[in-house]
mmCIF file of C-alpha atoms and ligand atoms in Angstrom:
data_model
loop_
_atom_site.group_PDB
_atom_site.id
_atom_site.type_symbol
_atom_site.label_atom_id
_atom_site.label_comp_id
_atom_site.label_asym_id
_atom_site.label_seq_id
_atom_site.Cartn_x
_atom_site.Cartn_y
_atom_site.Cartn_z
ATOM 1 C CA UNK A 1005 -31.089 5.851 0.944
ATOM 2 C CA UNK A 1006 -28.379 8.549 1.035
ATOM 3 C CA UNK A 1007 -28.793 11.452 -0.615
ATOM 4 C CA UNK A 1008 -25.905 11.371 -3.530
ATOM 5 C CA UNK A 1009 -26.823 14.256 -5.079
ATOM 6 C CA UNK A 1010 -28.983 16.619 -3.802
ATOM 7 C CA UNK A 1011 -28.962 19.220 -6.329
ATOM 8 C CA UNK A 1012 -29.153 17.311 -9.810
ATOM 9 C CA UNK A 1013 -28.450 18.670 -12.539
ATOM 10 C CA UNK A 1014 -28.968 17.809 -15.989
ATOM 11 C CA UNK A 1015 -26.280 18.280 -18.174
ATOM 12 C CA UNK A 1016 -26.426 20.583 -21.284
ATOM 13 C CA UNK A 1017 -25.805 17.990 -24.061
ATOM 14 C CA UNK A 1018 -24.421 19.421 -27.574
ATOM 15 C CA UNK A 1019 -22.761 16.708 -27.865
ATOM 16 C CA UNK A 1020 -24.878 15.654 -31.055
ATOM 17 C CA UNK A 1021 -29.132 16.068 -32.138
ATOM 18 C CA UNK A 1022 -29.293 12.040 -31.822
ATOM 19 C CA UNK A 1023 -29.539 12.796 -27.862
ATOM 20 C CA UNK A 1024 -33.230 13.741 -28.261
ATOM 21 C CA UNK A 1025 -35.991 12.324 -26.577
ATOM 22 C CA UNK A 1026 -38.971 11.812 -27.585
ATOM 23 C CA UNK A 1027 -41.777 14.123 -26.804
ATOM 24 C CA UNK A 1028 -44.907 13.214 -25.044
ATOM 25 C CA UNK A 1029 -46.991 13.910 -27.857
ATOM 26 C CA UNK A 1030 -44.668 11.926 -29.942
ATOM 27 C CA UNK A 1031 -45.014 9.029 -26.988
ATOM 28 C CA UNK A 1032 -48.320 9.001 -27.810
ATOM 29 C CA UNK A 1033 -48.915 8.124 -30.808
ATOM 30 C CA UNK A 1034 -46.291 5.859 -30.854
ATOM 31 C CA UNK A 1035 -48.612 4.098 -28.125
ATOM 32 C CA UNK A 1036 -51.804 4.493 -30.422
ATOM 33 C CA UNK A 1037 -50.066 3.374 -33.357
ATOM 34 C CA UNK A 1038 -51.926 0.559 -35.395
ATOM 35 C CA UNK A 1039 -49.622 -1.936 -36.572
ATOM 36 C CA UNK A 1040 -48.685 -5.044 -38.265
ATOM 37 C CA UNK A 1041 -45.777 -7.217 -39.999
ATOM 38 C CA UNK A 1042 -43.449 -4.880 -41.818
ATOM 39 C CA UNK A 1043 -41.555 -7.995 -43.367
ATOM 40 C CA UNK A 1044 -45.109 -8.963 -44.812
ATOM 41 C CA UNK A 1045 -45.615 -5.040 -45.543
ATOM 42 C CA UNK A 1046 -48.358 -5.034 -43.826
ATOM 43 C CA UNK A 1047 -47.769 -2.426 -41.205
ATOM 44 C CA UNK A 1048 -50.003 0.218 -42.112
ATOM 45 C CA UNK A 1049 -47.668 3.147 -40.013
ATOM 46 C CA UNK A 1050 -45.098 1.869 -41.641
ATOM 47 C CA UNK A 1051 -46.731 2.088 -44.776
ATOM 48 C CA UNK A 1052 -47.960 5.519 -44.390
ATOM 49 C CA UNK A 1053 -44.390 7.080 -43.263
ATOM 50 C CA UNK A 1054 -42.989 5.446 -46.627
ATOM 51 C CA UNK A 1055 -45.372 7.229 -48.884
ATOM 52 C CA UNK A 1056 -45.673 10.420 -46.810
ATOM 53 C CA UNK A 1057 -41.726 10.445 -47.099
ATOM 54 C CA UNK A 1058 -41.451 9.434 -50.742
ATOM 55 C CA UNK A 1059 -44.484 12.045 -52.042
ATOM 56 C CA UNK A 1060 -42.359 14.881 -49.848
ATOM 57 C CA UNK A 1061 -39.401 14.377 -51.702
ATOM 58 C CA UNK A 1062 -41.213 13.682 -55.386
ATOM 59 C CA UNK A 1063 -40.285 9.971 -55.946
ATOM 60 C CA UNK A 1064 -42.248 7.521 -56.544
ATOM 61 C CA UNK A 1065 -41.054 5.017 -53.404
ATOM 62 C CA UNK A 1066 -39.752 4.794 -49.986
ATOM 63 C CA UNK A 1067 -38.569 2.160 -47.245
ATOM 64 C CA UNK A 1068 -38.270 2.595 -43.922
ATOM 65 C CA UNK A 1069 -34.911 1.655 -42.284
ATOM 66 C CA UNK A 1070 -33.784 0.743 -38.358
ATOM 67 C CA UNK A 1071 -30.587 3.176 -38.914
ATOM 68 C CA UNK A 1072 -29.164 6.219 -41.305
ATOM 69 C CA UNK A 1073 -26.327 3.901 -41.574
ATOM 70 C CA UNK A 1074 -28.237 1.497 -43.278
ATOM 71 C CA UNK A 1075 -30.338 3.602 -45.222
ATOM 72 C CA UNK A 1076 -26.751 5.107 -46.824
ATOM 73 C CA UNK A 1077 -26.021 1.878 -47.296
ATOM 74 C CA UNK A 1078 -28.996 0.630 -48.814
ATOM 75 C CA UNK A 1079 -28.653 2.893 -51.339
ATOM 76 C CA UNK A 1080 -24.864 2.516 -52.571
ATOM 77 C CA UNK A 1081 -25.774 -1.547 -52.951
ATOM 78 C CA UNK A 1082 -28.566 -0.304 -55.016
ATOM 79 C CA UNK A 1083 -26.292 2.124 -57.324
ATOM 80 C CA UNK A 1084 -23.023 0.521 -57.156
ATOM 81 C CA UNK A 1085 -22.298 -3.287 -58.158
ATOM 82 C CA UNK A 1086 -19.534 -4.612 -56.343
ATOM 83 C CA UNK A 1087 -15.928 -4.177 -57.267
ATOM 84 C CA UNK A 1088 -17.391 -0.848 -59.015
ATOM 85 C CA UNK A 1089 -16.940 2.819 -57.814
ATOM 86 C CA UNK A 1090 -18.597 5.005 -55.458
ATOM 87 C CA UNK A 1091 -16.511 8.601 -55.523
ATOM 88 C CA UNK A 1092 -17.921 11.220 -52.417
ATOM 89 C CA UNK A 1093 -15.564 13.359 -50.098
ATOM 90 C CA UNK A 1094 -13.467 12.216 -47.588
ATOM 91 C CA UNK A 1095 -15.363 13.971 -44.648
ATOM 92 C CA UNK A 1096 -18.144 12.052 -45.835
ATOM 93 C CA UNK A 1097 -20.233 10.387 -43.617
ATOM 94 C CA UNK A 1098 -20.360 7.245 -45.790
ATOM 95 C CA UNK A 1099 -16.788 7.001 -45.424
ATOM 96 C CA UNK A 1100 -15.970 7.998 -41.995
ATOM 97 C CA UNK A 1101 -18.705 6.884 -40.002
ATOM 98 C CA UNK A 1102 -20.005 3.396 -41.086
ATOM 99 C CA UNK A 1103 -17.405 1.582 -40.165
ATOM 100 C CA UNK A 1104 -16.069 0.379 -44.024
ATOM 101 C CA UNK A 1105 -19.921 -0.910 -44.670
ATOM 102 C CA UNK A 1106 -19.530 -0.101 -48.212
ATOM 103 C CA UNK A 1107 -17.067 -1.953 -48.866
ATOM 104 C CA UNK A 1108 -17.829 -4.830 -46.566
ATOM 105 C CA UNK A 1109 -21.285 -5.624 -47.262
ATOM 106 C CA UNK A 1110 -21.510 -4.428 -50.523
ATOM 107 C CA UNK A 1111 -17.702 -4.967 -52.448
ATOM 108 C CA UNK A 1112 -17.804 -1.184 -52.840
ATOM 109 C CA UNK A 1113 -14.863 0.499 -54.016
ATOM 110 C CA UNK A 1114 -14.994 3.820 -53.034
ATOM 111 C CA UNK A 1115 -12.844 7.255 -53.937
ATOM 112 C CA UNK A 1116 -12.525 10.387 -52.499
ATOM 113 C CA UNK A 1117 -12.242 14.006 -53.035
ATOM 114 C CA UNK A 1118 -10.248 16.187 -50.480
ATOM 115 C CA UNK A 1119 -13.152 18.095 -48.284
ATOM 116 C CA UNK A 1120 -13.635 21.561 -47.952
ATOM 117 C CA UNK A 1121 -15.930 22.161 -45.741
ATOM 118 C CA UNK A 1122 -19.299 21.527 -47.186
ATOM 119 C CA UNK A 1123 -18.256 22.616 -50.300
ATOM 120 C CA UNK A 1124 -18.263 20.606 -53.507
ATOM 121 C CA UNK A 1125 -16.679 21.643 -56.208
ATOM 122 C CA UNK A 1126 -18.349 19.958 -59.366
ATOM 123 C CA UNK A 1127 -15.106 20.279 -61.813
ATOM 124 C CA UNK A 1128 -13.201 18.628 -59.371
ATOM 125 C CA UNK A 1129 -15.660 15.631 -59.278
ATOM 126 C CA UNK A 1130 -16.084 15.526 -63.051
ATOM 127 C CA UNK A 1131 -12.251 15.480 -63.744
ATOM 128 C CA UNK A 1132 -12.477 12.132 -61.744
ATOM 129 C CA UNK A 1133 -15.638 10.147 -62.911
ATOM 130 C CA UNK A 1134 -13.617 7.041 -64.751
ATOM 131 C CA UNK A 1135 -15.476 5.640 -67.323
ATOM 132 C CA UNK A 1136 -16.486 2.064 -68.274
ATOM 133 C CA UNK A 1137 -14.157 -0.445 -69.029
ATOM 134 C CA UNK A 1138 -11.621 -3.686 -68.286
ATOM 135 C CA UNK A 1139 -9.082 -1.640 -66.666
ATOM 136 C CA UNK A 1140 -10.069 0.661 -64.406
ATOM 137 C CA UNK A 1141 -12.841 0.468 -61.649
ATOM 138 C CA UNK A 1142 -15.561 2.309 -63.175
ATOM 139 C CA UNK A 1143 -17.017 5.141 -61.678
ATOM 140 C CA UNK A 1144 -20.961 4.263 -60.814
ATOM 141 C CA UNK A 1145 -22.774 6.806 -58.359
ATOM 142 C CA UNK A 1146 -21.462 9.815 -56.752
ATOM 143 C CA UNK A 1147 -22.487 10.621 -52.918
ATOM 144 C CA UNK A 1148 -22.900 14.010 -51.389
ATOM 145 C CA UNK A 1149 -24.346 15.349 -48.089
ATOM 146 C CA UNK A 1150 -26.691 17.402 -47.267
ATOM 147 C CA UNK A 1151 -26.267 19.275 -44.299
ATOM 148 C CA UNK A 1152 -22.680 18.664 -44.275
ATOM 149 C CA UNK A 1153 -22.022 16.818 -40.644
ATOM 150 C CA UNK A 1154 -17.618 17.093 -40.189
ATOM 151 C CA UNK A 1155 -18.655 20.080 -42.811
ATOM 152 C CA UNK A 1156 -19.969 22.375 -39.806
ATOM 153 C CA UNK A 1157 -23.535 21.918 -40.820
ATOM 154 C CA UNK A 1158 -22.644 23.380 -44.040
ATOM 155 C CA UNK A 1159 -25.420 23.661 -46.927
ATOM 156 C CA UNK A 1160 -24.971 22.629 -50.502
ATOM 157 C CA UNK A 1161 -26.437 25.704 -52.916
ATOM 158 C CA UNK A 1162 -29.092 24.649 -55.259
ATOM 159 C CA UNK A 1163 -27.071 25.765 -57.901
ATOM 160 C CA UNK A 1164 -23.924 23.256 -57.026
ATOM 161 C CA UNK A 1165 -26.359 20.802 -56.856
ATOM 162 C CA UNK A 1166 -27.961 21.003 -60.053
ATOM 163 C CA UNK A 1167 -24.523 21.161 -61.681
ATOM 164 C CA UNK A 1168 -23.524 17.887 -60.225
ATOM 165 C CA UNK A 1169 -26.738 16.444 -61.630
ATOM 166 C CA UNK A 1170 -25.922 17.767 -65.364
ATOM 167 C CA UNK A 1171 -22.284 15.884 -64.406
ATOM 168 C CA UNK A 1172 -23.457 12.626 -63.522
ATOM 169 C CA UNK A 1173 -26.300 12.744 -66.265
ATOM 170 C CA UNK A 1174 -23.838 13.206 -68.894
ATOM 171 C CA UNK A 1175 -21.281 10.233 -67.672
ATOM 172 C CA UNK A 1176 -24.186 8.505 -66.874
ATOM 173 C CA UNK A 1177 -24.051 7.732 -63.044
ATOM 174 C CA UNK A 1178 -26.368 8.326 -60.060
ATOM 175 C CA UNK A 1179 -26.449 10.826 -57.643
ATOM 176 C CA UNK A 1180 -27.118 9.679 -54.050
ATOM 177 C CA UNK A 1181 -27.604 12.135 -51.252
ATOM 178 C CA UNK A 1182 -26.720 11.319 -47.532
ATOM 179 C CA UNK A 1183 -29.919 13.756 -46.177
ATOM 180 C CA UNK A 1184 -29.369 12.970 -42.654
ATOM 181 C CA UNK A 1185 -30.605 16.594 -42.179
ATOM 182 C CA UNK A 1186 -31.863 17.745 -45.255
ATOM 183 C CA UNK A 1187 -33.869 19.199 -43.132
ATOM 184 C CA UNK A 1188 -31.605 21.702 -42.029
ATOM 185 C CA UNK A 1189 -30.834 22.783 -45.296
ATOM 186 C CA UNK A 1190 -34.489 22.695 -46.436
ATOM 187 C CA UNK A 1191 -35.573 25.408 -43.473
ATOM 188 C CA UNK A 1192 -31.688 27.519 -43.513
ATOM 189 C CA UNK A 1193 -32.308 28.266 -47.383
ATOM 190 C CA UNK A 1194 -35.798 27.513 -47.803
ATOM 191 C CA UNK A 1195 -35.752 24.942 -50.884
ATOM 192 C CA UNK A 1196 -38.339 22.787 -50.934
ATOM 193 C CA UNK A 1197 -37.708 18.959 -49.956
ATOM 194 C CA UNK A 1198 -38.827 17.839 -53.525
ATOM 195 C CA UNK A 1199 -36.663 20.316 -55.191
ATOM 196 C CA UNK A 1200 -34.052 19.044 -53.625
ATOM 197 C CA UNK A 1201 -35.371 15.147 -54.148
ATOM 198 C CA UNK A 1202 -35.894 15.773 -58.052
ATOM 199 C CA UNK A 1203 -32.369 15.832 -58.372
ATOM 200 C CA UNK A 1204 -31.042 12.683 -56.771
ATOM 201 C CA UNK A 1205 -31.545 9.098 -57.808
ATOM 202 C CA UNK A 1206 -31.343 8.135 -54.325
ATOM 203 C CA UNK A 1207 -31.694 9.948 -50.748
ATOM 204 C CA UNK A 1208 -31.720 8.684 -47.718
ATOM 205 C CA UNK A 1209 -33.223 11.070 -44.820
ATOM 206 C CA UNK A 1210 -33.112 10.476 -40.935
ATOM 207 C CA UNK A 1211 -35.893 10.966 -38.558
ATOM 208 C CA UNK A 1212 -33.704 10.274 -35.538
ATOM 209 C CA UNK A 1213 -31.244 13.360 -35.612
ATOM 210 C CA UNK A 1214 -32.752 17.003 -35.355
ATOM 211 C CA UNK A 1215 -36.593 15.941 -36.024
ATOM 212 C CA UNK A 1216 -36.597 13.845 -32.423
ATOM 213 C CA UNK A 1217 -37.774 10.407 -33.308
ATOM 214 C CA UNK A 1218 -36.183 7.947 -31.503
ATOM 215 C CA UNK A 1219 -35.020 5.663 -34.580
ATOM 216 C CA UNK A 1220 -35.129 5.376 -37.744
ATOM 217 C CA UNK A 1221 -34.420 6.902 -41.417
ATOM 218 C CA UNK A 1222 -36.076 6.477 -44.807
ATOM 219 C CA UNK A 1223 -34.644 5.441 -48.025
ATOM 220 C CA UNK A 1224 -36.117 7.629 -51.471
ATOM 221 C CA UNK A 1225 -36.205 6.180 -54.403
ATOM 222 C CA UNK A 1226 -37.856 4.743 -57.788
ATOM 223 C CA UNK A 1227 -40.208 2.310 -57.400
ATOM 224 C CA UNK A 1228 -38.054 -0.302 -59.060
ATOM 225 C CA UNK A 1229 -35.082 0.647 -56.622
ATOM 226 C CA UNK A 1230 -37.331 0.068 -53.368
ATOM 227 C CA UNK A 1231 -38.567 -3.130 -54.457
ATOM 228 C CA UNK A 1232 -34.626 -4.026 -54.521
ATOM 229 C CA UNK A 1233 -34.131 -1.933 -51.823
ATOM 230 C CA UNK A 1234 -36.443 -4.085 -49.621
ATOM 231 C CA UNK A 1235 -34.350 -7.065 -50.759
ATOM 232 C CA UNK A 1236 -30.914 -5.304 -49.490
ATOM 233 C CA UNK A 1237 -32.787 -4.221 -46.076
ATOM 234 C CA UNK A 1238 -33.472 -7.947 -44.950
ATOM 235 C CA UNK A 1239 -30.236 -9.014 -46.407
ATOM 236 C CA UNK A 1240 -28.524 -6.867 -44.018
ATOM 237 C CA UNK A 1241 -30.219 -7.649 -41.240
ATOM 238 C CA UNK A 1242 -32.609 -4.394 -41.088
ATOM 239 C CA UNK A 1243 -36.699 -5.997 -41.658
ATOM 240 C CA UNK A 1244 -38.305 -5.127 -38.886
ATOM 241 C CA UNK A 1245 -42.005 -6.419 -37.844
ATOM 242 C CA UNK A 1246 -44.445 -4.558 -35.692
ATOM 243 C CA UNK A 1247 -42.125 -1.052 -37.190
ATOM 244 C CA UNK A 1248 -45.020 1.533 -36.559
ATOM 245 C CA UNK A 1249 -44.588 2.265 -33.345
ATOM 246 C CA UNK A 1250 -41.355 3.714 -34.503
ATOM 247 C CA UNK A 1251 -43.174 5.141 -37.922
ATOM 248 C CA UNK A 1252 -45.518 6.791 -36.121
ATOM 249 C CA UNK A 1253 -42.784 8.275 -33.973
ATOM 250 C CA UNK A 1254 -41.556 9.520 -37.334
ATOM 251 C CA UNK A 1255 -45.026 10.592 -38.733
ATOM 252 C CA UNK A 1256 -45.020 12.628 -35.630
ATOM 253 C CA UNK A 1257 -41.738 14.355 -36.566
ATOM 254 C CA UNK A 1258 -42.525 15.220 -39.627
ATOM 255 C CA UNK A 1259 -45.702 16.942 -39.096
ATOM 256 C CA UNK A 1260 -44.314 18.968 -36.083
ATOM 257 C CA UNK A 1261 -40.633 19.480 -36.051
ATOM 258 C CA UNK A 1262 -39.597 20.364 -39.736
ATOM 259 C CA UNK A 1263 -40.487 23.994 -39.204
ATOM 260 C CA UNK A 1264 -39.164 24.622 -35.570
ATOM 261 C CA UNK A 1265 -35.346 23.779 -36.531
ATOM 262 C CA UNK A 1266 -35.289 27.263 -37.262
ATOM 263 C CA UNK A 1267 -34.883 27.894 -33.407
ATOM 264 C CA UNK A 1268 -31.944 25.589 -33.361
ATOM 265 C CA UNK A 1269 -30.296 27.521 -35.909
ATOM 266 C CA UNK A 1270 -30.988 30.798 -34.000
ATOM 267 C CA UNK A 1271 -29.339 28.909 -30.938
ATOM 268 C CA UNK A 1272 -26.068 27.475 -32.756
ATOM 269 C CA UNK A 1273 -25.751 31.276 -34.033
ATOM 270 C CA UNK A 1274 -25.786 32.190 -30.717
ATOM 271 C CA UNK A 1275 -23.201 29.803 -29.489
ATOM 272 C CA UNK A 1276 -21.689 30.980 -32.778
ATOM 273 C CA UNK A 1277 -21.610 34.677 -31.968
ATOM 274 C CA UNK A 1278 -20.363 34.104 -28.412
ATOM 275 C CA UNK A 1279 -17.691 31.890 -29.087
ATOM 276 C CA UNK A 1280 -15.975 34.186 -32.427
ATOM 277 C CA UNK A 1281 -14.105 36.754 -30.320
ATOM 278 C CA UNK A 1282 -11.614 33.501 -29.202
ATOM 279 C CA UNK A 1283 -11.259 32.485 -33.034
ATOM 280 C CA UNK A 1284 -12.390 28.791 -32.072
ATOM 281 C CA UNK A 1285 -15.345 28.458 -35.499
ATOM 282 C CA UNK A 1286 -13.945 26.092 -38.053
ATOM 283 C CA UNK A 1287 -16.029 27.727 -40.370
ATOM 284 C CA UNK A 1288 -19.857 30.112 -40.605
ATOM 285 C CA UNK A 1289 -22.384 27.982 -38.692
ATOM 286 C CA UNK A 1290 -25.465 27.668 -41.400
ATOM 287 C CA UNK A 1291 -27.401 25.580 -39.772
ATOM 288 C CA UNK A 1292 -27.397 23.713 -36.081
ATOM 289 C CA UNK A 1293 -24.091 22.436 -35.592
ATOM 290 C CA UNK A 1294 -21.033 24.594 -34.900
ATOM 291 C CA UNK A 1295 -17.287 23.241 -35.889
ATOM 292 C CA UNK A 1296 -14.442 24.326 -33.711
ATOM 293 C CA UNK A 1297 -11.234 24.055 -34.299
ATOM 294 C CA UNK A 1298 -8.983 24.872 -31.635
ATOM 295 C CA UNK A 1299 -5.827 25.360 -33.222
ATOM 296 C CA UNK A 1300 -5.302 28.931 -33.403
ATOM 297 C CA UNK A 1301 -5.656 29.097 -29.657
ATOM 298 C CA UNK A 1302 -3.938 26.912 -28.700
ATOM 299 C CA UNK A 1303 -6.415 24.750 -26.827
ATOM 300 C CA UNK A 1304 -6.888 20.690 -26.699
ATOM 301 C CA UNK A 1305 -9.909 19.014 -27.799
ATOM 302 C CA UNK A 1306 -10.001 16.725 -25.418
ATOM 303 C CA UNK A 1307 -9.058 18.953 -22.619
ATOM 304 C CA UNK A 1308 -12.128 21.119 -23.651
ATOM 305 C CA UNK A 1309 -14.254 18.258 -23.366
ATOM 306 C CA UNK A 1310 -12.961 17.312 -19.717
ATOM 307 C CA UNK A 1311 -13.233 21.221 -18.379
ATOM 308 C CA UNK A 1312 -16.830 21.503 -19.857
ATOM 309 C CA UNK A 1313 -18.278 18.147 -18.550
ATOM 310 C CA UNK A 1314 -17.131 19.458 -15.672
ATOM 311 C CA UNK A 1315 -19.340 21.939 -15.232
ATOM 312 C CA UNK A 1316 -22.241 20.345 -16.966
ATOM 313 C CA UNK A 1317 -21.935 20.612 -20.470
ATOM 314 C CA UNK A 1318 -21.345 17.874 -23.045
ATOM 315 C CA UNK A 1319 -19.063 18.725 -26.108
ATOM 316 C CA UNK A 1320 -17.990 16.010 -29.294
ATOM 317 C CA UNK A 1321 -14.104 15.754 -29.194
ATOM 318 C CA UNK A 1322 -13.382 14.812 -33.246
ATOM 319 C CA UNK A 1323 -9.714 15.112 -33.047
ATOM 320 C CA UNK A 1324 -7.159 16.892 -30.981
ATOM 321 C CA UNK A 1325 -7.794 20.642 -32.204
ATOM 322 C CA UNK A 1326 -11.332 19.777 -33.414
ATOM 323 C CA UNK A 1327 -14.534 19.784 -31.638
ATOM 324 C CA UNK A 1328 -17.967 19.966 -32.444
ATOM 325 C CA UNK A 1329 -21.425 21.760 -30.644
ATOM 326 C CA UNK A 1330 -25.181 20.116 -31.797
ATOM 327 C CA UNK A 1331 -28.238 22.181 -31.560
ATOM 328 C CA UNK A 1332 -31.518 20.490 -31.138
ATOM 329 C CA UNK A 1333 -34.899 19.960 -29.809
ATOM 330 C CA UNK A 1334 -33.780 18.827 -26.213
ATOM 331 C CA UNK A 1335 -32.187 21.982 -25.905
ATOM 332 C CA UNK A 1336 -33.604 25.464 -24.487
ATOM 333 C CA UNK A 1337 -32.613 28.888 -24.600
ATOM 334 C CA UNK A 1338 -31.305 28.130 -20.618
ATOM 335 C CA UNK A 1339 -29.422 25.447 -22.209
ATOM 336 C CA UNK A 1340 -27.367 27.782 -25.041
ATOM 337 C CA UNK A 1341 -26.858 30.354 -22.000
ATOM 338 C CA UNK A 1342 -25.430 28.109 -19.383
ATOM 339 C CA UNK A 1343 -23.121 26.956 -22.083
ATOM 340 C CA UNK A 1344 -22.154 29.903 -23.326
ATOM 341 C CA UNK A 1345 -21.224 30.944 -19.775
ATOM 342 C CA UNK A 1346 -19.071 27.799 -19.345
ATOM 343 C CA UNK A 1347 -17.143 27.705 -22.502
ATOM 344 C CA UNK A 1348 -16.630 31.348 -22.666
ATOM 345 C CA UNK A 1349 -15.487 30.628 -19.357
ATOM 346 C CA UNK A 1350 -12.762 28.258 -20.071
ATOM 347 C CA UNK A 1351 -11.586 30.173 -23.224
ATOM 348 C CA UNK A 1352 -10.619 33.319 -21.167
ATOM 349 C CA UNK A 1353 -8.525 31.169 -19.255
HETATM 350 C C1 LIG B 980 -26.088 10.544 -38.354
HETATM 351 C C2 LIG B 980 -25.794 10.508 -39.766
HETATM 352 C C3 LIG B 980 -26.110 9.378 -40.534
HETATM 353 C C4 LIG B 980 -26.767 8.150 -39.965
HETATM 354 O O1 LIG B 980 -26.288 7.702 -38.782
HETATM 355 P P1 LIG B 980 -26.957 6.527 -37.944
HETATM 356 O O2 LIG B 980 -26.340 6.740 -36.616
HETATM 357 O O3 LIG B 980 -26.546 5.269 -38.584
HETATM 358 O O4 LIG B 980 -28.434 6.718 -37.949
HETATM 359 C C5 LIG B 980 -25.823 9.418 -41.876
HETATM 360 N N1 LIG B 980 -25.264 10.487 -42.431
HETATM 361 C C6 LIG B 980 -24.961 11.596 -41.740
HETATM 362 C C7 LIG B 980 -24.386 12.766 -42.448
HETATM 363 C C8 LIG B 980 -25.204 11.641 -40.385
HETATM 364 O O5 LIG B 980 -24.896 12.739 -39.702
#
């Protein structure tokens, strides 16, 4: 066979923290995992993950799910009846990224607030809660996210959080949280995961992003939602059988790669740090992603994405000025220096 390539190299992939693999010890208990029929709920991995995940987060229930998508999901059908309102930003990955689910499986009407960043300003969202009524579309859970994905990884303050619980207590709707990497906020400002859970009614949480598994994302909840919740998940599509091989994956995660995203927050402030002088950050990296926008110099997205494949680094393209950099697990300190050296490379240009 001809030699095609005789000095491989494996790209450095920021593209996004879904590219990880897993780990060998992660392989392997996946391999040793005891299972059984999730739909019957009697997979005892499966089991386990849902009450490690629900006890972490102070609720009383949890259910596994194949996707984040679906966990998000999930959770508006369980807050929001159709034809009723779901108000979040319009950044939000419930909006952006899941391809109209809300309002195609569930009848979900669903307003937005203009983004900025990861910011939330509670006011804002108060002024548009509608209320009850024959008229309007009533207002009936309220979505944030936590880390912020199109907001740079950006964190939601305690403090901002707790005020938009006070908000939705008082008009009497639920707060859901997409926690795709609550994670990343948990270890960046050190609140603990059930501080964060005790003020949602809702929060879904994904195993398959920056903790490495290689599916999968949990749904938090009351008791009396999950029961429903498990109702929704087959509905759509999402019971799974023999699920703890993938639970275990996540069991895995949990116990061994909450703690180490701290590295890949050192490493996307590294990127972070390099990259300033050519005034390409969209914003302060907090956490493991870092926003570009490309504006000011003058550069194209896509033509970023083009030069740096190129030379062996992978880069998300969002929009024509906007791109986007992903640390995680997959990547080493060898990694964050090669691409340093290529995209400080094509900047001087
Ligand atoms: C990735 C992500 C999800 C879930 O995505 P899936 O690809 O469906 O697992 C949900 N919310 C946010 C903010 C995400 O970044």
């Amino acid at each position: 066979m001809a030699d095609l390539d005789p000095t491989p190299t494996t790209p450095v992939d920021l593209r996004s923290d879904t590219v990880t693999r897993p780990t060998p010890g992660m392989r392997a208990e996946m391999a040793a995992a005891e299972v059984g029929d999730d739909v019957y709920g009697e997979d005892p991995t499966v089991n386990a993950l849902e009450a490690e995940v629900a006890a972490l987060f102070g609720h009383e229930a949890a259910l596994f799910a194949p996707t984040g998508s679906m966990a998000n999901q999930i959770a508006i059908q369980l807050l929001v009846p159709p034809g009723d309102e779901l108000l979040c930003d319009a950044d939000a990955h419930v909006v952006t990224y899941e391809v109209g689910a809300a309002a195609a499986y569930g009848g979900v009407s669903s307003r937005t607030w203009s983004p900025a960043g990861a910011d939330v300003d509670p006011e804002q969202v108060a002024s548009m809660i509608r209320p009850d009524g024959y008229h309007a579309v009533p207002t009936r859970a309220i979505a944030v996210e936590q880390t912020h994905n199109r907001g740079g990884g950006g964190v939601l303050p305690l403090g901002t959080l707790r005020e938009l619980r006070r908000i939705a207590d008082e008009a009497g709707v639920a707060l859901h949280c997409d926690g795709a990497r609550i994670w990343h906020a948990h270890v960046a400002d050190g609140v603990p995961l059930a501080s964060y859970g005790e003020l949602f009614d809702t929060l879904s949480v994904c195993l398959s992003k920056g903790l490495g598994a290689p599916a999968g994302s949990v749904v938090v909840g009351s008791a009396e939602r999950i029961e429903r919740a498990r109702v929704i998940r087959k509905r759509m599509g999402g019971g799974m059988r023999q699920a703890g091989v993938l639970a275990a994956a996540g069991r895995y995660a949990l116990r061994s790669h909450i703690d180490r995203l701290a590295f890949d927050h050192v490493r996307a402030a590294r990127l972070a740090d390099a990259l300033a002088p050519f005034g390409v950050l969209a914003g302060p990296v907090r956490t493991n992603i870092v926003p570009l926008d490309l504006t000011k110099c003058g550069f194209d997205a896509p033509a970023l994405g083009v030069a740096a494949r190129e030379r062996g680094v992978l880069v998300s393209v969002l929009g024509p000025r906007i791109a986007r950099l992903v640390t995680h697990y997959d990547l080493d300190d060898a990694g964050v220096d090669r691409a340093v050296e290529v995209l400080t490379e094509i900047f001087r240009r």
